[in-house]
Coordinates of C-alpha atoms and ligand atoms in Angstrom, one line a residue:
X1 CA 0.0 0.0 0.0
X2 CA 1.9 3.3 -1.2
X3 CA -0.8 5.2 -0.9
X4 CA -4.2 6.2 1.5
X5 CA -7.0 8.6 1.9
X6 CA -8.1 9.7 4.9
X7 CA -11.7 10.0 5.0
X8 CA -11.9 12.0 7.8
X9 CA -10.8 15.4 9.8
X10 CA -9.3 16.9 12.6
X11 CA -7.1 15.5 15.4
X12 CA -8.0 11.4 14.0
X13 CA -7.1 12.5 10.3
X14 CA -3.4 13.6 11.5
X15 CA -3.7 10.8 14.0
X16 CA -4.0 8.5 11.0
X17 CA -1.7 9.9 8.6
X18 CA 1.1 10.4 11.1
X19 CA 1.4 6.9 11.3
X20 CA 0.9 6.5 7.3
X21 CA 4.2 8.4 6.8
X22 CA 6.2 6.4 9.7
X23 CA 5.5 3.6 7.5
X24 CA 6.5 5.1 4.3
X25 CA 2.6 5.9 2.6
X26 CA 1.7 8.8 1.2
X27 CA -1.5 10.1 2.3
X28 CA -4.6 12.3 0.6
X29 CA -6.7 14.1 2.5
X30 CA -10.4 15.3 1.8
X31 CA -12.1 18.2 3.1
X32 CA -14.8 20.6 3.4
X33 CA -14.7 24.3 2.8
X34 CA -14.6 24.9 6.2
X35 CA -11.4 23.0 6.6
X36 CA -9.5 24.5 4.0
X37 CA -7.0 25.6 6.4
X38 CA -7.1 22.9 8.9
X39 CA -3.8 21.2 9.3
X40 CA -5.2 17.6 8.3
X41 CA -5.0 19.4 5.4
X42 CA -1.6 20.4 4.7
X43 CA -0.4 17.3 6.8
X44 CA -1.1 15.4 3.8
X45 CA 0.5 14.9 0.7
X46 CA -1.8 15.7 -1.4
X47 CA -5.9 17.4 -0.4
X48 CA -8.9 17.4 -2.7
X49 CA -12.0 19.6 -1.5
X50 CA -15.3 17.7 -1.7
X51 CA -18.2 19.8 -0.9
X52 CA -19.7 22.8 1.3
X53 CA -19.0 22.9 5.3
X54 CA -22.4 20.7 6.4
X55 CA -21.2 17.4 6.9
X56 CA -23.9 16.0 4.8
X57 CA -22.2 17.8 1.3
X58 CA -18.4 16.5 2.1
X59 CA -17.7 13.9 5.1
X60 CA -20.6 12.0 4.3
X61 CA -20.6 11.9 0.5
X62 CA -19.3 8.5 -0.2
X63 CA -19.2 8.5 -4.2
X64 CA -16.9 12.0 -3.8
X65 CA -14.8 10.3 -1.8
X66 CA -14.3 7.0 -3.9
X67 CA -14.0 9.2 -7.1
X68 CA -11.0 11.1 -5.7
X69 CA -9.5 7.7 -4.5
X70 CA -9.8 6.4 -7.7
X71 CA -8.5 9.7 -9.2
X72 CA -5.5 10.0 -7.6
X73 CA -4.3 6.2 -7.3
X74 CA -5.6 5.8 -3.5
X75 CA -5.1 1.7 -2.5
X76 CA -6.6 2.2 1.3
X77 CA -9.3 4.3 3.0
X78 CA -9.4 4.9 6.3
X79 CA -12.3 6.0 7.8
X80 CA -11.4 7.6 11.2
X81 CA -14.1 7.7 13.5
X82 CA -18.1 8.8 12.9
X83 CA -18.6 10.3 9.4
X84 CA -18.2 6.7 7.3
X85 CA -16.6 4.7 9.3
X86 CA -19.3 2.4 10.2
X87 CA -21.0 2.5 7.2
X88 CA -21.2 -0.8 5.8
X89 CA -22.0 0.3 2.3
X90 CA -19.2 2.6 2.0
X91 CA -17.3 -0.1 3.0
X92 CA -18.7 -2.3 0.5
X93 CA -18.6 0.6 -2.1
X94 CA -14.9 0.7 -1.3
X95 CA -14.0 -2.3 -2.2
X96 CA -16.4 -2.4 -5.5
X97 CA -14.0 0.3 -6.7
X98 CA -11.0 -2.0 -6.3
X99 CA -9.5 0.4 -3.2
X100 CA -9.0 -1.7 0.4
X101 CA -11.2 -0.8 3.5
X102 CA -9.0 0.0 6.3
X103 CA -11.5 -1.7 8.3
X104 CA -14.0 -4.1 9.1
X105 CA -15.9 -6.2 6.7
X106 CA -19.3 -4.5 5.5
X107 CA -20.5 -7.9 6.5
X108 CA -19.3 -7.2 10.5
X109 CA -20.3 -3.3 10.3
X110 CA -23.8 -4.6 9.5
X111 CA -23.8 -7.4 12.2
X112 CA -22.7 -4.9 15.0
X113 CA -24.5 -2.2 13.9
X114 CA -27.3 -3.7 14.8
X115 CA -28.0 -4.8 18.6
X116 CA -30.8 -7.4 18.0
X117 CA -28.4 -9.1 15.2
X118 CA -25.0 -8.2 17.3
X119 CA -27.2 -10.5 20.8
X120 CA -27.9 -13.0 18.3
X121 CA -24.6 -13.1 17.1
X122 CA -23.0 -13.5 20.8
X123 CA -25.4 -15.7 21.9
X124 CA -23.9 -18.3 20.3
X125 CA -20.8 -17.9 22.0
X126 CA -21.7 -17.7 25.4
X127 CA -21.3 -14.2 26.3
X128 CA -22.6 -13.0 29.5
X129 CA -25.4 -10.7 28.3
X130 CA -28.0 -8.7 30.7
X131 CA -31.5 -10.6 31.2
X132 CA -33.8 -9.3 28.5
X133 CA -36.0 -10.3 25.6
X134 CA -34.6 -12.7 22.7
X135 CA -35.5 -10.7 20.0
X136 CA -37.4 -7.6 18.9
X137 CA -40.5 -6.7 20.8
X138 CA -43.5 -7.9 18.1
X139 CA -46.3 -8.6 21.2
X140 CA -46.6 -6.0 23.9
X141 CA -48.2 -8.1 26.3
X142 CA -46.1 -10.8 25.8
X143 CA -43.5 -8.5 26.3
X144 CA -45.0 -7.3 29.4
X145 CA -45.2 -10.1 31.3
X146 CA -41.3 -10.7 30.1
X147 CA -40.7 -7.3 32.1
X148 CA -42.6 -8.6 35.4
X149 CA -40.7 -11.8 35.1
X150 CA -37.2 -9.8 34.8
X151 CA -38.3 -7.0 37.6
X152 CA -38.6 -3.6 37.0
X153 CA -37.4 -0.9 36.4
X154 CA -36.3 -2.6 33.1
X155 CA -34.6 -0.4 29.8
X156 CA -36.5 -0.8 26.3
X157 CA -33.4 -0.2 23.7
X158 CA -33.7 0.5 20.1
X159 CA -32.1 -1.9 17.6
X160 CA -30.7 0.6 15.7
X161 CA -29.7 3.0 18.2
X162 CA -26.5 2.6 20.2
X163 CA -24.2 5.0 22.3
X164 CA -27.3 5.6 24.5
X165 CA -29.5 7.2 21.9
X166 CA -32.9 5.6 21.5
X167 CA -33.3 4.0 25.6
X168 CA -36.2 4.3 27.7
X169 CA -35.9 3.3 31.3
X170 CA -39.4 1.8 32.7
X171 CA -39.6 1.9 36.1
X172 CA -43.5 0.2 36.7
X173 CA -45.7 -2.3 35.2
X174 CA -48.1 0.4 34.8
X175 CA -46.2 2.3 32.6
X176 CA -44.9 -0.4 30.3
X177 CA -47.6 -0.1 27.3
X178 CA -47.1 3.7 27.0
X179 CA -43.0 3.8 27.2
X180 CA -43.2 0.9 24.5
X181 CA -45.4 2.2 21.8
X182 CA -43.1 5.9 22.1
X183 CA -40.0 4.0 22.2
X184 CA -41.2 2.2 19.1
X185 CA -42.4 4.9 17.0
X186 CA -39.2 7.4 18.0
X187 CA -36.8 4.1 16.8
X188 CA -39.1 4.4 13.3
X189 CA -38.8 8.1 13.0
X190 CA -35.0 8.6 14.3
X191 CA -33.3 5.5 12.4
X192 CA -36.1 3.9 10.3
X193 CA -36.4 0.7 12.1
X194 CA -38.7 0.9 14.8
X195 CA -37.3 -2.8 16.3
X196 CA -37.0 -2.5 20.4
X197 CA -36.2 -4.7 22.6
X198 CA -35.9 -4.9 26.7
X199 CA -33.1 -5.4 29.3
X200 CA -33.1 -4.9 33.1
X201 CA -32.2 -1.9 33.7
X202 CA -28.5 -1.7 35.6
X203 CA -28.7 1.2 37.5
X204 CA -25.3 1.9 38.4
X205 CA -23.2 0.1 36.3
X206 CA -19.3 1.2 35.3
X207 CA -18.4 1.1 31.4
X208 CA -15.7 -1.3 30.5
X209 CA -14.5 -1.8 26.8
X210 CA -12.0 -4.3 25.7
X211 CA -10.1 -3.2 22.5
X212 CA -9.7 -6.4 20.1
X213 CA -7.4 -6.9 16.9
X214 CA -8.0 -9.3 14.6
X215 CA -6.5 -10.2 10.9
X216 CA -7.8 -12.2 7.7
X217 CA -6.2 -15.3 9.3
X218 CA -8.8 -15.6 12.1
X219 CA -6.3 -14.6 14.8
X220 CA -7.9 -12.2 17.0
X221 CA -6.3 -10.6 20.5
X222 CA -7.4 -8.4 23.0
X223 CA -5.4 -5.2 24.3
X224 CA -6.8 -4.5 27.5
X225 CA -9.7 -2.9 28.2
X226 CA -10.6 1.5 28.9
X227 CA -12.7 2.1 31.7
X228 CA -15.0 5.1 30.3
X229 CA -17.3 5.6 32.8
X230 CA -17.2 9.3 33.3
X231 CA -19.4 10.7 30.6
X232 CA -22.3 13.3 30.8
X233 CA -25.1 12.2 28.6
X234 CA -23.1 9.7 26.9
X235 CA -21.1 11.8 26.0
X236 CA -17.5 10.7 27.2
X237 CA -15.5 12.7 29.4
X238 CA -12.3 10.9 31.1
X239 CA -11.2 7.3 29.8
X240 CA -8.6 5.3 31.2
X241 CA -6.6 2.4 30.8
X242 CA -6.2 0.0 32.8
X243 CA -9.8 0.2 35.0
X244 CA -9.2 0.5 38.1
X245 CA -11.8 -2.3 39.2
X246 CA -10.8 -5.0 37.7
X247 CA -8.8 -8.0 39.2
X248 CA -6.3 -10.2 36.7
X249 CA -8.8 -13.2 36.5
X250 CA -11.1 -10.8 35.8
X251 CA -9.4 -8.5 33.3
X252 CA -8.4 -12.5 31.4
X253 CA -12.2 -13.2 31.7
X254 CA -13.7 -10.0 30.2
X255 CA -10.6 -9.8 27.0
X256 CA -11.9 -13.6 26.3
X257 CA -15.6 -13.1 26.1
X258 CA -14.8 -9.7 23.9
X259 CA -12.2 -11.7 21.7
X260 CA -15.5 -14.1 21.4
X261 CA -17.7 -11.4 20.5
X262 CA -15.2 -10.7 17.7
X263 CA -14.9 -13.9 16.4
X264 CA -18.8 -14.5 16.1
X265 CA -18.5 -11.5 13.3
X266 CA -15.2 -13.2 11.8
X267 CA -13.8 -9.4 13.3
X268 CA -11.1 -7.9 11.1
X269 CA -8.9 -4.9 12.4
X270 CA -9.4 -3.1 15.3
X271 CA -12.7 -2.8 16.9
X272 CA -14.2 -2.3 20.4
X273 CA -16.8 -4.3 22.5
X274 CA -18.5 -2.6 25.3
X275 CA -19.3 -4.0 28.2
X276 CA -21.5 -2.9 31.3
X277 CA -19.8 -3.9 34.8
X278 CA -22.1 -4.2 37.9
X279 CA -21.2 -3.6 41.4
X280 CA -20.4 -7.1 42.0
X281 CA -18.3 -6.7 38.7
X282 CA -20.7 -9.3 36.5
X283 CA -19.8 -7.8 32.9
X284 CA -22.4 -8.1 30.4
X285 CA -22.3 -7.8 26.1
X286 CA -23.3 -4.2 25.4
X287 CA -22.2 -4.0 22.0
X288 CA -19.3 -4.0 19.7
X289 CA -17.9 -0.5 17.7
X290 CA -16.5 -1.3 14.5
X291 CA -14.1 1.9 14.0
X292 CA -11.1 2.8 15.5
X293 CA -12.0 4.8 18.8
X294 CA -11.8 8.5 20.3
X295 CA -9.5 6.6 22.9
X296 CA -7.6 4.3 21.6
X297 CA -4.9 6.6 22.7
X298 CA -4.4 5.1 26.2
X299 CA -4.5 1.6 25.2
X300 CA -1.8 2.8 22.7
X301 CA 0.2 4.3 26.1
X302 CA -0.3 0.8 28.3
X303 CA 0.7 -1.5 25.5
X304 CA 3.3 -0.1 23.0
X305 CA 1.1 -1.0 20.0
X306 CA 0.2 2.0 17.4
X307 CA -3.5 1.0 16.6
X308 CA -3.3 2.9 13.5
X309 CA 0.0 0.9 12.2
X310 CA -1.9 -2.7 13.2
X311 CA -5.2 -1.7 11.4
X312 CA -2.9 -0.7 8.2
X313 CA -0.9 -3.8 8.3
X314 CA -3.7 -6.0 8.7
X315 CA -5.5 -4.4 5.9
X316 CA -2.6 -5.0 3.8
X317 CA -3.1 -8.9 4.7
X318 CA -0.6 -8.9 6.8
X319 CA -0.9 -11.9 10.4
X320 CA -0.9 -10.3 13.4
X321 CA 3.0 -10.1 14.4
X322 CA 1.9 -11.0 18.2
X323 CA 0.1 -13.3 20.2
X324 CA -1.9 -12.8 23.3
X325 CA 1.0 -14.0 25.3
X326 CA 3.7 -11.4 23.8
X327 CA 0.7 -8.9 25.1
X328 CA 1.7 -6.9 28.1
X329 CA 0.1 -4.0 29.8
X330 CA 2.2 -1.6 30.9
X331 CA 1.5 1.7 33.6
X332 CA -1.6 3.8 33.4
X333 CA -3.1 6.0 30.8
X334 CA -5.5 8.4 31.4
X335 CA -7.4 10.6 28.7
X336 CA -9.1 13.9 29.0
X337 CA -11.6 15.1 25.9
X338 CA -11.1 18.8 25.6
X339 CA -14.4 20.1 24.6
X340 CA -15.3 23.6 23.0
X341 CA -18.2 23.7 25.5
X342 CA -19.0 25.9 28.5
X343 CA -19.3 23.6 31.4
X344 CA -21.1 26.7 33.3
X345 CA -23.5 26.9 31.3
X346 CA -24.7 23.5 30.5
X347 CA -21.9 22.3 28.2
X348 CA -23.5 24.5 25.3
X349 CA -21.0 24.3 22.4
X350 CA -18.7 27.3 21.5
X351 CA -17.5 28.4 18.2
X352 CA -15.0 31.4 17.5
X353 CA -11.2 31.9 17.3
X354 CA -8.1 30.4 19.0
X355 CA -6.7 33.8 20.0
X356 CA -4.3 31.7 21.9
X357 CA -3.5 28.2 21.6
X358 CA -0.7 26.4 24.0
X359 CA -0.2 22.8 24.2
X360 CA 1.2 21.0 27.3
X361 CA 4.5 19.5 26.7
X362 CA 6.9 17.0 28.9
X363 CA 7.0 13.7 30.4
X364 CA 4.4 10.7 29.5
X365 CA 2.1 13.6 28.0
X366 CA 0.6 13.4 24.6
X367 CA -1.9 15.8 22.7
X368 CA -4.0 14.7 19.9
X369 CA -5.5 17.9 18.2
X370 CA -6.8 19.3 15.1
X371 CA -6.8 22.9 15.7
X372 CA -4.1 25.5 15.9
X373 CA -3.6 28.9 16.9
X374 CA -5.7 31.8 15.0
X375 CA -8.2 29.2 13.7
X376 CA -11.9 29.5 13.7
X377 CA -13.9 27.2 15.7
X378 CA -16.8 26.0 12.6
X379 CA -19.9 25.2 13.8
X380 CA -20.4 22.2 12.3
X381 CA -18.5 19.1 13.5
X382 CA -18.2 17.6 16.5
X383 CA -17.2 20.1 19.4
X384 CA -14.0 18.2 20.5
X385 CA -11.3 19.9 20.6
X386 CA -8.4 18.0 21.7
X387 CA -7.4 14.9 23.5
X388 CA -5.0 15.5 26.8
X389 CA -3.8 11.9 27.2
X390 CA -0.8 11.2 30.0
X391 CA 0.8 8.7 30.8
X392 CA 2.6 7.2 34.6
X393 CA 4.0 4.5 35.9
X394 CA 1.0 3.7 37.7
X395 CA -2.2 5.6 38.2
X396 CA -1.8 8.4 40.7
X397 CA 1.4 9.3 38.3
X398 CA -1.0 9.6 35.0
X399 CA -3.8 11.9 37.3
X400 CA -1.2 14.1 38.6
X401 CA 0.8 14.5 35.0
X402 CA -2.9 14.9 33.9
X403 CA -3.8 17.7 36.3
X404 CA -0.4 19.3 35.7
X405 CA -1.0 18.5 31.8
X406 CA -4.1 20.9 32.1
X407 CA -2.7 23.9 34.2
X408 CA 0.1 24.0 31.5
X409 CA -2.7 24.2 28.7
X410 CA -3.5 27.7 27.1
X411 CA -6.6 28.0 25.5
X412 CA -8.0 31.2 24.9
X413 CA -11.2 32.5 23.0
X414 CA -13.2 29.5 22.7
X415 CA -14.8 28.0 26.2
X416 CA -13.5 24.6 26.7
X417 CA -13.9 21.4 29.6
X418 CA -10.6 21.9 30.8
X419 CA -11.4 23.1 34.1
X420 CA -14.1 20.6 34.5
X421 CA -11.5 17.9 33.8
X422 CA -9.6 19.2 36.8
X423 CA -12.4 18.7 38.6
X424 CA -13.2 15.1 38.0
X425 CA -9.6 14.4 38.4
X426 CA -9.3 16.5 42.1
X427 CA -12.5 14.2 43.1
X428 CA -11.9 12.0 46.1
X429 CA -14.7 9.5 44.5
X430 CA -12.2 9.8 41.1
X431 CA -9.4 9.2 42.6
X432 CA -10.2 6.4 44.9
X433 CA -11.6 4.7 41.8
X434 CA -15.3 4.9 43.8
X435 CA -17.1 5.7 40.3
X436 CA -19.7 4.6 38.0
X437 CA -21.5 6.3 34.7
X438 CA -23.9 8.2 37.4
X439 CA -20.3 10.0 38.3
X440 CA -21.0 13.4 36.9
X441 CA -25.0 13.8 37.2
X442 CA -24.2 13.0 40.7
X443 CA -21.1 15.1 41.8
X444 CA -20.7 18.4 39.5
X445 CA -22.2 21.3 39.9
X446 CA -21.0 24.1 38.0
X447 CA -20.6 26.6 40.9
X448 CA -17.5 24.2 41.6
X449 CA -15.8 26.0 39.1
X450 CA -16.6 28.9 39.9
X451 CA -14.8 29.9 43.2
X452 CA -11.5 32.0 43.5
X453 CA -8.1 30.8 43.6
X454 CA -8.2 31.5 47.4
X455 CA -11.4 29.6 47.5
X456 CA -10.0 26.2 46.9
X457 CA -9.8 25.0 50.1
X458 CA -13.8 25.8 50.1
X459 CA -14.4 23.7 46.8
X460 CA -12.4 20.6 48.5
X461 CA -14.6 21.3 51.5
X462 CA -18.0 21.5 49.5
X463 CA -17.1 18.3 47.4
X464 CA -15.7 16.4 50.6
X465 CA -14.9 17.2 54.1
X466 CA -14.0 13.7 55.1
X467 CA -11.1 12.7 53.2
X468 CA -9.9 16.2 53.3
X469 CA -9.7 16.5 56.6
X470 CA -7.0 13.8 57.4
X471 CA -5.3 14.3 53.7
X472 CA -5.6 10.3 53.6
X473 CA -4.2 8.4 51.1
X474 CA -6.1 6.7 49.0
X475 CA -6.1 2.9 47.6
X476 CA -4.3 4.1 44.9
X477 CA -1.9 5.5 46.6
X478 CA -2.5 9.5 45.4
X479 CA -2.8 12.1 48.3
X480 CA -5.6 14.4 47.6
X481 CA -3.9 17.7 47.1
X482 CA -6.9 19.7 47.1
X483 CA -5.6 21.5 49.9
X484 CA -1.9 21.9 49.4
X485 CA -2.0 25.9 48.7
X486 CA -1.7 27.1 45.3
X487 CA -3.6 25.7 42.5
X488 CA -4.0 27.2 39.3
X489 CA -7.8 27.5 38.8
X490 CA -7.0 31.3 38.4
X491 CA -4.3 30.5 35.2
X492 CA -7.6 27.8 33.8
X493 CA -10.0 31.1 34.4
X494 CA -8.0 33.1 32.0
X495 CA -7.9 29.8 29.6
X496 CA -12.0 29.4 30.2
X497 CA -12.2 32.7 28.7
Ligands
MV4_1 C1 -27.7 -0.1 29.8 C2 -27.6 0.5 31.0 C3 -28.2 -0.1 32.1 N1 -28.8 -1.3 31.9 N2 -28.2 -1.3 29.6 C4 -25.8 3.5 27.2 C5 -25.1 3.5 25.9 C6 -25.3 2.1 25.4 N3 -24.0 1.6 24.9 C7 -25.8 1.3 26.4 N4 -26.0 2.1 27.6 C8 -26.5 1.6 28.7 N5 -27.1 0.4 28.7 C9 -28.8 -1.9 30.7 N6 -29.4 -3.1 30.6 C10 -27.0 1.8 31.1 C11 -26.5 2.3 30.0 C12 -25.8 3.6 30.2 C13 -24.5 3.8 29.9 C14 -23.7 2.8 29.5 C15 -22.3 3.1 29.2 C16 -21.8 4.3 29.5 C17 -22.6 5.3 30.0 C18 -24.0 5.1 30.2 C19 -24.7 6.1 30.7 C20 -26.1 5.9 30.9 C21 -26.6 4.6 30.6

């Protein structure tokens, strides 16, 4: 492969093509007229405009893309993440035209993509999977007497939907027939399948996802799993790698069942499978992401491996050059999303310039960005902008390079989570590892931010006076530092705008 296109933008299309030129492949980039002067754009080799700003005109238009492929002697796409990458007709349309997925077969994309068809697939394997209905909901009071046999409050999902779009949580028999009939005519309307089916509801379950790698040989590994469980309306906030919950026997456990999950779609490439981890730590099958993931990034950091190089080389037929056994996980990794939002005012997105852009630099840090100094904001992509990942030796050395990562950011003109990242991390429920995906609704308040430098002492008061009283140490051996003078809340004021 001498050549790729990067169907794709920002911080994931230089992700991509950095590791493109490391292996000697030139790369093409596509973009909107929006991104003209984004640096995925004069990162690559060689860029070809494809439409108007709205996603819908340029990142979306699959034939665009395949005709400039063709055009300019493209042998792989890589789709990034969102956009195309788990569309299983581009993926198909892709290799129609001759060119090499870097991906998935359409034939996976379309099992996972669907929940009902992703259950049925695992079944089969013997993956733990939360008590729920076998198959889409056709008889409501059949269904109905499923739900009393399971126990409320149960969750009615939508087929189609996924990443927490399309659920309905039922908490009484009495409301069952009403929830059901809206949660099957919003699946219709919002993804044109209105299949549902039901679950018992996990109320305060952590977020565990095993990254898996498998070539066209039917070799398949895990690497580890993130723990993603802080996220604010499924959107996520902090990932981390390894979790902190899980015990060796379990960590082997929950990497076999995912490894499983892959092999009941013959997985090729890099893909993700979600799992939901109760209190007791019982994991159960969520579902499985075809694409190469937001953070992917700490799993990089704990095991050596560049994802990006893997998913090329195995595209290019290449057998996996490892075995589970050569797999090691190394330290901790611990990612922050930088988002153009204003966590004061309800994380509403904000657009506008850079005025001033500074990355954090030194030990075990990394920045994946898109964005540089001077640039304009545009409206209409996805409001990320930047990944702070850091590395340690061990956990309290990746939050505290973290934390000092963020005070030694500079972003000014555009509102942005960074403070609200400091936050999580300076939590005595974060930092004892004492979380779950209820995390933010339950802790953050946005007047938490808002206190003076000289204030701190009040915020580690408000958020807990236990543990700062005695300035214990914590299971993972990190002091809370909440009060130890200084902080730079003041220096992240002036960055929040
Ligand atoms: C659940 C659940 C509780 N019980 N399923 C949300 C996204 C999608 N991947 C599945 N999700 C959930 N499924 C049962 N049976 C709770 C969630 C959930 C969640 C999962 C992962 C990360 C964050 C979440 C936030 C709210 C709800």
């Amino acid at each position: 492969m001498k050549k790729i296109l990067v169907a794709n933008r920002g911080e994931i299309a230089l992700r991509v093509m950095k590791s493109a030129k490391e292996m000697g492949i030139k790369t093409v980039a596509v973009f909107s007229e929006a991104d003209r002067n984004s640096p995925h754009v004069r990162y690559a080799d060689e860029a070809v405009c494809i439409g108007p700003a709205s996603s819908k005109e340029s990142y979306l238009r699959r034939d665009k893309i395949v005709e400039v492929a063709k055009m300019l002697g493209v042998e792989g796409i890589h789709p990034g993440y969102g956009f195309l990458s788990e569309n299983a007709v581009f993926a198909k349309l892709v290799e129609e035209n001759g060119i090499t997925f870097i991906g998935p077969t359409p034939e996976a994309i379309e099992v996972m993509g669907s929940k009902l068809a992703a259950k049925e697939a695992a079944k089969k394997f013997d993956i733990p999977m939360v008590p729920g209905s076998e198959g889409a909901i056709t008889d409501i009071p059949e269904a109905k007497l499923l739900a009393d046999k399971i126990g409320y409050p149960i969750l009615i999902k939508a087929s189609a939907g996924g990443g927490g779009k399309g659920m309905r949580v039922v908490n009484a028999a009495a409301e069952f027939e009403e929830q059901m009939q809206r949660a099957q005519s919003e699946a219709l309307s919002a993804f044109g399948d209105g299949s549902v089916f039901i679950e018992k509801y996990v109320g305060s379950p952590k977020h565990i996802e095993v990254q898996v790698l498998g070539d066209n040989y039917g070799n398949i590994v895990y690497l580890f799993e993130r723990e993603c469980s802080i996220q604010r309306r499924h959107q996520k906030v902090i990932e981390e790698a390894p979790s902190s919950c899980l015990t060796p026997e379990k960590r082997k456990a929950i990497g076999e069942a995912a490894v499983k999950v892959a092999q009941s779609c013959a997985y090729i490439g890099a893909g993700t499978v979600e799992f939901l981890v109760d209190e007791a730590l019982n994991f159960y099958f969520l579902e499985m992401n075809t694409r190469l993931q937001v953070e992917h990034p700490v799993t990089e950091m704990i095991t050596g491996i560049d994802l990006v190089k893997e998913q090329i080389k195995v595209a290019r037929g290449e057998k996996l050059s490892f075995t589970q056994d050569d797999l090691v996980m190394r330290g901790h990794a611990i990612e922050l999303r930088v988002y153009a939002e204003d966590p004061m005012n309800n994380f509403l997105p904000d657009i506008g310039r850079l005025e001033q852009y500074k990355k954090p630099e030194g030990p075990g840090v990394r920045v994946d960005d898109g964005y540089e100094e001077g640039m304009d904001i545009p409206i209409y992509y996805d409001p990320m902008l930047a990944k702070l990942v850091a590395y340690g030796k061990d956990r309290g050395e990746a939050i505290e390079r973290l934390v000092r990562a963020i005070d030694d950011y500079k972003i000014v003109g555009v509102k942005n989570t960074l403070r609200f990242g400091k936050f999580v991390l300076r939590h005595p429920d974060f930092i004892s590892g004492q979380f779950d995906t209820n995390f933010v609704a339950k802790n953050y308040k946005p007047e938490y931010l808002k206190v003076e430098q000289d204030d701190e002492m009040e915020i580690a008061a408000l958020i807990s006076s236990h543990i700062y009283e005695g300035k214990k140490s914590t299971p993972n051996g990190v002091a809370t530092k909440a009060a130890a003078g200084k902080s730079n809340w003041v220096k992240n004021r002036s960055s929040y705008r």
